[in-house]
Amino acid sequence: KCNGYFNSKKNTLPTLKAELNIPESKLAYKGFTKDGVIKLAANAKNGDKGTLDAIISQLVFKFNGINFYAKAQAIDLIGKDPIYGIDAKASASLDSLIKMMANNKGYHGHGKISAKLKGNIKQSQLSFFNFGKARLEGDIKSDGLSFDSQPDTIFTYIDKAEIRLTSMSFDNNNHANGKKSDDLSLLASIDSLNLKYKKDISVLGRKLDFTGKNPVKGHTQKDNSENS
């Protein structure tokens, strides 16, 4: 539904309201005996000042061991620096992911992965230099994964792995001190790792930890455009 016109001088939209709804529906795919489920509720509208917002109030996708649930929003889409928000959870079976590959002959996998992400990020922060300023919290976890690729002669086993994205502040020993930081940190840990590649490379490891932080601070992107 739309009423009015686009004002190019003020960069404002006419009165606009749109909705997209997919009621809970079945998904079927050749080769899979069990049906999946998809559901979507989304809308877009503009405010009094001509701003445009889009909201996904519910997104559900479940198919063959893959589960995805999300809520999302985009605020002031036609503004200079839109803000994107997300609240999502996902889980997947490695067995199912390999089965869905177009050419999966010779590939075997086992284990489950779970992930979640919540927070918001500005358009200007979608870059290597400014991503660390986003307000996001999330993680990817697995209690155990094994992957065997016969065509590439690769075998990998990972036990209890976690990758975490957080704005929590840490001390020199990587212990959380309960304070919030201005920059995002990336933490990864693996309880044990067994990697073999052909007959030449073999890697064994236990209690592996990694911490990374955005090294670039105080960076601003200049707008070189001129007003006419």
mmCIF file of N, CA, C and O in Angstrom, residues 29-68:
data_model
loop_
_atom_site.group_PDB
_atom_site.id
_atom_site.type_symbol
_atom_site.label_atom_id
_atom_site.label_comp_id
_atom_site.label_asym_id
_atom_site.label_seq_id
_atom_site.Cartn_x
_atom_site.Cartn_y
_atom_site.Cartn_z
ATOM 1 N N TYR A 29 11.523 -32.135 -0.459
ATOM 2 C CA TYR A 29 12.608 -32.149 -1.441
ATOM 3 C C TYR A 29 12.896 -33.600 -1.820
ATOM 4 O O TYR A 29 12.907 -34.491 -0.963
ATOM 5 N N LYS A 30 13.136 -33.812 -3.088
ATOM 6 C CA LYS A 30 13.379 -35.156 -3.586
ATOM 7 C C LYS A 30 14.586 -35.794 -2.881
ATOM 8 O O LYS A 30 15.639 -35.185 -2.776
ATOM 9 N N GLY A 31 14.401 -36.997 -2.419
ATOM 10 C CA GLY A 31 15.477 -37.715 -1.744
ATOM 11 C C GLY A 31 15.386 -37.668 -0.239
ATOM 12 O O GLY A 31 16.106 -38.390 0.456
ATOM 13 N N PHE A 32 14.490 -36.808 0.301
ATOM 14 C CA PHE A 32 14.308 -36.697 1.747
ATOM 15 C C PHE A 32 12.894 -37.162 2.096
ATOM 16 O O PHE A 32 11.914 -36.681 1.529
ATOM 17 N N THR A 33 12.806 -38.078 3.032
ATOM 18 C CA THR A 33 11.521 -38.684 3.369
ATOM 19 C C THR A 33 10.691 -37.824 4.311
ATOM 20 O O THR A 33 9.461 -37.914 4.321
ATOM 21 N N LYS A 34 11.326 -36.961 5.089
ATOM 22 C CA LYS A 34 10.611 -36.156 6.078
ATOM 23 C C LYS A 34 10.455 -34.721 5.591
ATOM 24 O O LYS A 34 11.415 -34.102 5.129
ATOM 25 N N ASP A 35 9.248 -34.186 5.684
ATOM 26 C CA ASP A 35 8.975 -32.813 5.265
ATOM 27 C C ASP A 35 9.543 -31.811 6.262
ATOM 28 O O ASP A 35 9.677 -32.088 7.456
ATOM 29 N N GLY A 36 9.850 -30.637 5.769
ATOM 30 C CA GLY A 36 10.314 -29.552 6.614
ATOM 31 C C GLY A 36 9.205 -28.532 6.832
ATOM 32 O O GLY A 36 8.068 -28.714 6.382
ATOM 33 N N VAL A 37 9.559 -27.427 7.498
ATOM 34 C CA VAL A 37 8.582 -26.396 7.826
ATOM 35 C C VAL A 37 9.198 -25.015 7.564
ATOM 36 O O VAL A 37 10.384 -24.789 7.853
ATOM 37 N N ILE A 38 8.416 -24.113 7.014
ATOM 38 C CA ILE A 38 8.838 -22.723 6.854
ATOM 39 C C ILE A 38 7.688 -21.800 7.269
ATOM 40 O O ILE A 38 6.516 -22.111 7.023
ATOM 41 N N LYS A 39 8.040 -20.684 7.916
ATOM 42 C CA LYS A 39 7.055 -19.703 8.353
ATOM 43 C C LYS A 39 7.711 -18.329 8.364
ATOM 44 O O LYS A 39 8.859 -18.188 8.805
ATOM 45 N N LEU A 40 7.000 -17.317 7.877
ATOM 46 C CA LEU A 40 7.561 -15.967 7.799
ATOM 47 C C LEU A 40 6.491 -14.916 8.046
ATOM 48 O O LEU A 40 5.380 -15.007 7.524
ATOM 49 N N ALA A 41 6.849 -13.908 8.857
ATOM 50 C CA ALA A 41 5.994 -12.741 9.066
ATOM 51 C C ALA A 41 6.890 -11.507 9.000
ATOM 52 O O ALA A 41 7.805 -11.346 9.809
ATOM 53 N N ALA A 42 6.662 -10.643 8.012
ATOM 54 C CA ALA A 42 7.506 -9.463 7.811
ATOM 55 C C ALA A 42 6.669 -8.283 7.354
ATOM 56 O O ALA A 42 5.603 -8.451 6.746
ATOM 57 N N ASN A 43 7.162 -7.068 7.651
ATOM 58 C CA ASN A 43 6.470 -5.868 7.196
ATOM 59 C C ASN A 43 7.456 -4.719 7.031
ATOM 60 O O ASN A 43 8.558 -4.743 7.600
ATOM 61 N N ALA A 44 7.059 -3.742 6.270
ATOM 62 C CA ALA A 44 7.867 -2.542 6.056
ATOM 63 C C ALA A 44 6.954 -1.324 6.090
ATOM 64 O O ALA A 44 5.829 -1.376 5.583
ATOM 65 N N LYS A 45 7.422 -0.245 6.699
ATOM 66 C CA LYS A 45 6.621 0.977 6.754
ATOM 67 C C LYS A 45 7.545 2.163 6.972
ATOM 68 O O LYS A 45 8.685 2.013 7.414
ATOM 69 N N ASN A 46 7.045 3.352 6.673
ATOM 70 C CA ASN A 46 7.852 4.549 6.892
ATOM 71 C C ASN A 46 7.237 5.399 7.994
ATOM 72 O O ASN A 46 6.043 5.323 8.285
ATOM 73 N N GLY A 47 8.100 6.228 8.600
ATOM 74 C CA GLY A 47 7.668 7.075 9.701
ATOM 75 C C GLY A 47 7.229 8.447 9.226
ATOM 76 O O GLY A 47 7.160 8.736 8.024
ATOM 77 N N ASP A 48 6.953 9.322 10.189
ATOM 78 C CA ASP A 48 6.476 10.668 9.886
ATOM 79 C C ASP A 48 7.507 11.500 9.125
ATOM 80 O O ASP A 48 7.165 12.389 8.351
ATOM 81 N N LYS A 49 8.800 11.222 9.344
ATOM 82 C CA LYS A 49 9.859 12.002 8.706
ATOM 83 C C LYS A 49 10.360 11.365 7.408
ATOM 84 O O LYS A 49 11.410 11.744 6.892
ATOM 85 N N GLY A 50 9.613 10.390 6.889
ATOM 86 C CA GLY A 50 9.994 9.778 5.622
ATOM 87 C C GLY A 50 10.990 8.649 5.752
ATOM 88 O O GLY A 50 11.510 8.156 4.754
ATOM 89 N N THR A 51 11.286 8.206 6.963
ATOM 90 C CA THR A 51 12.203 7.094 7.148
ATOM 91 C C THR A 51 11.514 5.786 6.755
ATOM 92 O O THR A 51 10.286 5.693 6.755
ATOM 93 N N LEU A 52 12.306 4.786 6.421
ATOM 94 C CA LEU A 52 11.775 3.484 6.020
ATOM 95 C C LEU A 52 12.361 2.399 6.920
ATOM 96 O O LEU A 52 13.578 2.254 7.021
ATOM 97 N N ASP A 53 11.469 1.654 7.581
ATOM 98 C CA ASP A 53 11.877 0.568 8.472
ATOM 99 C C ASP A 53 11.309 -0.750 7.960
ATOM 100 O O ASP A 53 10.195 -0.800 7.431
ATOM 101 N N ALA A 54 12.078 -1.835 8.118
ATOM 102 C CA ALA A 54 11.618 -3.169 7.741
ATOM 103 C C ALA A 54 11.827 -4.102 8.930
ATOM 104 O O ALA A 54 12.872 -4.044 9.591
ATOM 105 N N ILE A 55 10.838 -4.931 9.192
ATOM 106 C CA ILE A 55 10.885 -5.803 10.359
ATOM 107 C C ILE A 55 10.480 -7.227 9.967
ATOM 108 O O ILE A 55 9.459 -7.429 9.304
ATOM 109 N N ILE A 56 11.300 -8.186 10.364
ATOM 110 C CA ILE A 56 10.935 -9.605 10.281
ATOM 111 C C ILE A 56 10.596 -10.032 11.702
ATOM 112 O O ILE A 56 11.486 -10.193 12.535
ATOM 113 N N SER A 57 9.330 -10.156 11.993
ATOM 114 C CA SER A 57 8.914 -10.486 13.359
ATOM 115 C C SER A 57 9.049 -11.974 13.656
ATOM 116 O O SER A 57 9.166 -12.369 14.814
ATOM 117 N N GLN A 58 9.047 -12.791 12.601
ATOM 118 C CA GLN A 58 9.235 -14.221 12.809
ATOM 119 C C GLN A 58 9.694 -14.902 11.524
ATOM 120 O O GLN A 58 9.116 -14.701 10.464
ATOM 121 N N LEU A 59 10.759 -15.685 11.645
ATOM 122 C CA LEU A 59 11.229 -16.525 10.543
ATOM 123 C C LEU A 59 11.591 -17.890 11.116
ATOM 124 O O LEU A 59 12.416 -17.988 12.021
ATOM 125 N N VAL A 60 10.931 -18.909 10.614
ATOM 126 C CA VAL A 60 11.184 -20.279 11.063
ATOM 127 C C VAL A 60 11.503 -21.137 9.847
ATOM 128 O O VAL A 60 10.778 -21.109 8.842
ATOM 129 N N PHE A 61 12.608 -21.892 9.936
ATOM 130 C CA PHE A 61 12.988 -22.818 8.865
ATOM 131 C C PHE A 61 13.503 -24.094 9.512
ATOM 132 O O PHE A 61 14.474 -24.063 10.276
ATOM 133 N N LYS A 62 12.846 -25.208 9.215
ATOM 134 C CA LYS A 62 13.268 -26.502 9.757
ATOM 135 C C LYS A 62 13.229 -27.531 8.631
ATOM 136 O O LYS A 62 12.204 -27.713 7.985
ATOM 137 N N PHE A 63 14.384 -28.176 8.415
ATOM 138 C CA PHE A 63 14.432 -29.171 7.344
ATOM 139 C C PHE A 63 15.598 -30.123 7.549
ATOM 140 O O PHE A 63 16.757 -29.690 7.633
ATOM 141 N N ASN A 64 15.295 -31.390 7.646
ATOM 142 C CA ASN A 64 16.295 -32.450 7.666
ATOM 143 C C ASN A 64 17.440 -32.192 8.653
ATOM 144 O O ASN A 64 18.614 -32.239 8.304
ATOM 145 N N GLY A 65 17.105 -31.880 9.890
ATOM 146 C CA GLY A 65 18.135 -31.677 10.905
ATOM 147 C C GLY A 65 18.677 -30.269 10.978
ATOM 148 O O GLY A 65 19.550 -29.979 11.796
ATOM 149 N N ILE A 66 18.190 -29.369 10.122
ATOM 150 C CA ILE A 66 18.605 -27.966 10.135
ATOM 151 C C ILE A 66 17.450 -27.133 10.702
ATOM 152 O O ILE A 66 16.327 -27.208 10.216
ATOM 153 N N ASN A 67 17.736 -26.348 11.740
ATOM 154 C CA ASN A 67 16.716 -25.517 12.383
ATOM 155 C C ASN A 67 17.206 -24.082 12.471
ATOM 156 O O ASN A 67 18.336 -23.839 12.903
ATOM 157 N N PHE A 68 16.360 -23.150 12.053
ATOM 158 C CA PHE A 68 16.733 -21.733 12.065
ATOM 159 C C PHE A 68 15.538 -20.903 12.515
ATOM 160 O O PHE A 68 14.438 -21.023 11.966
#
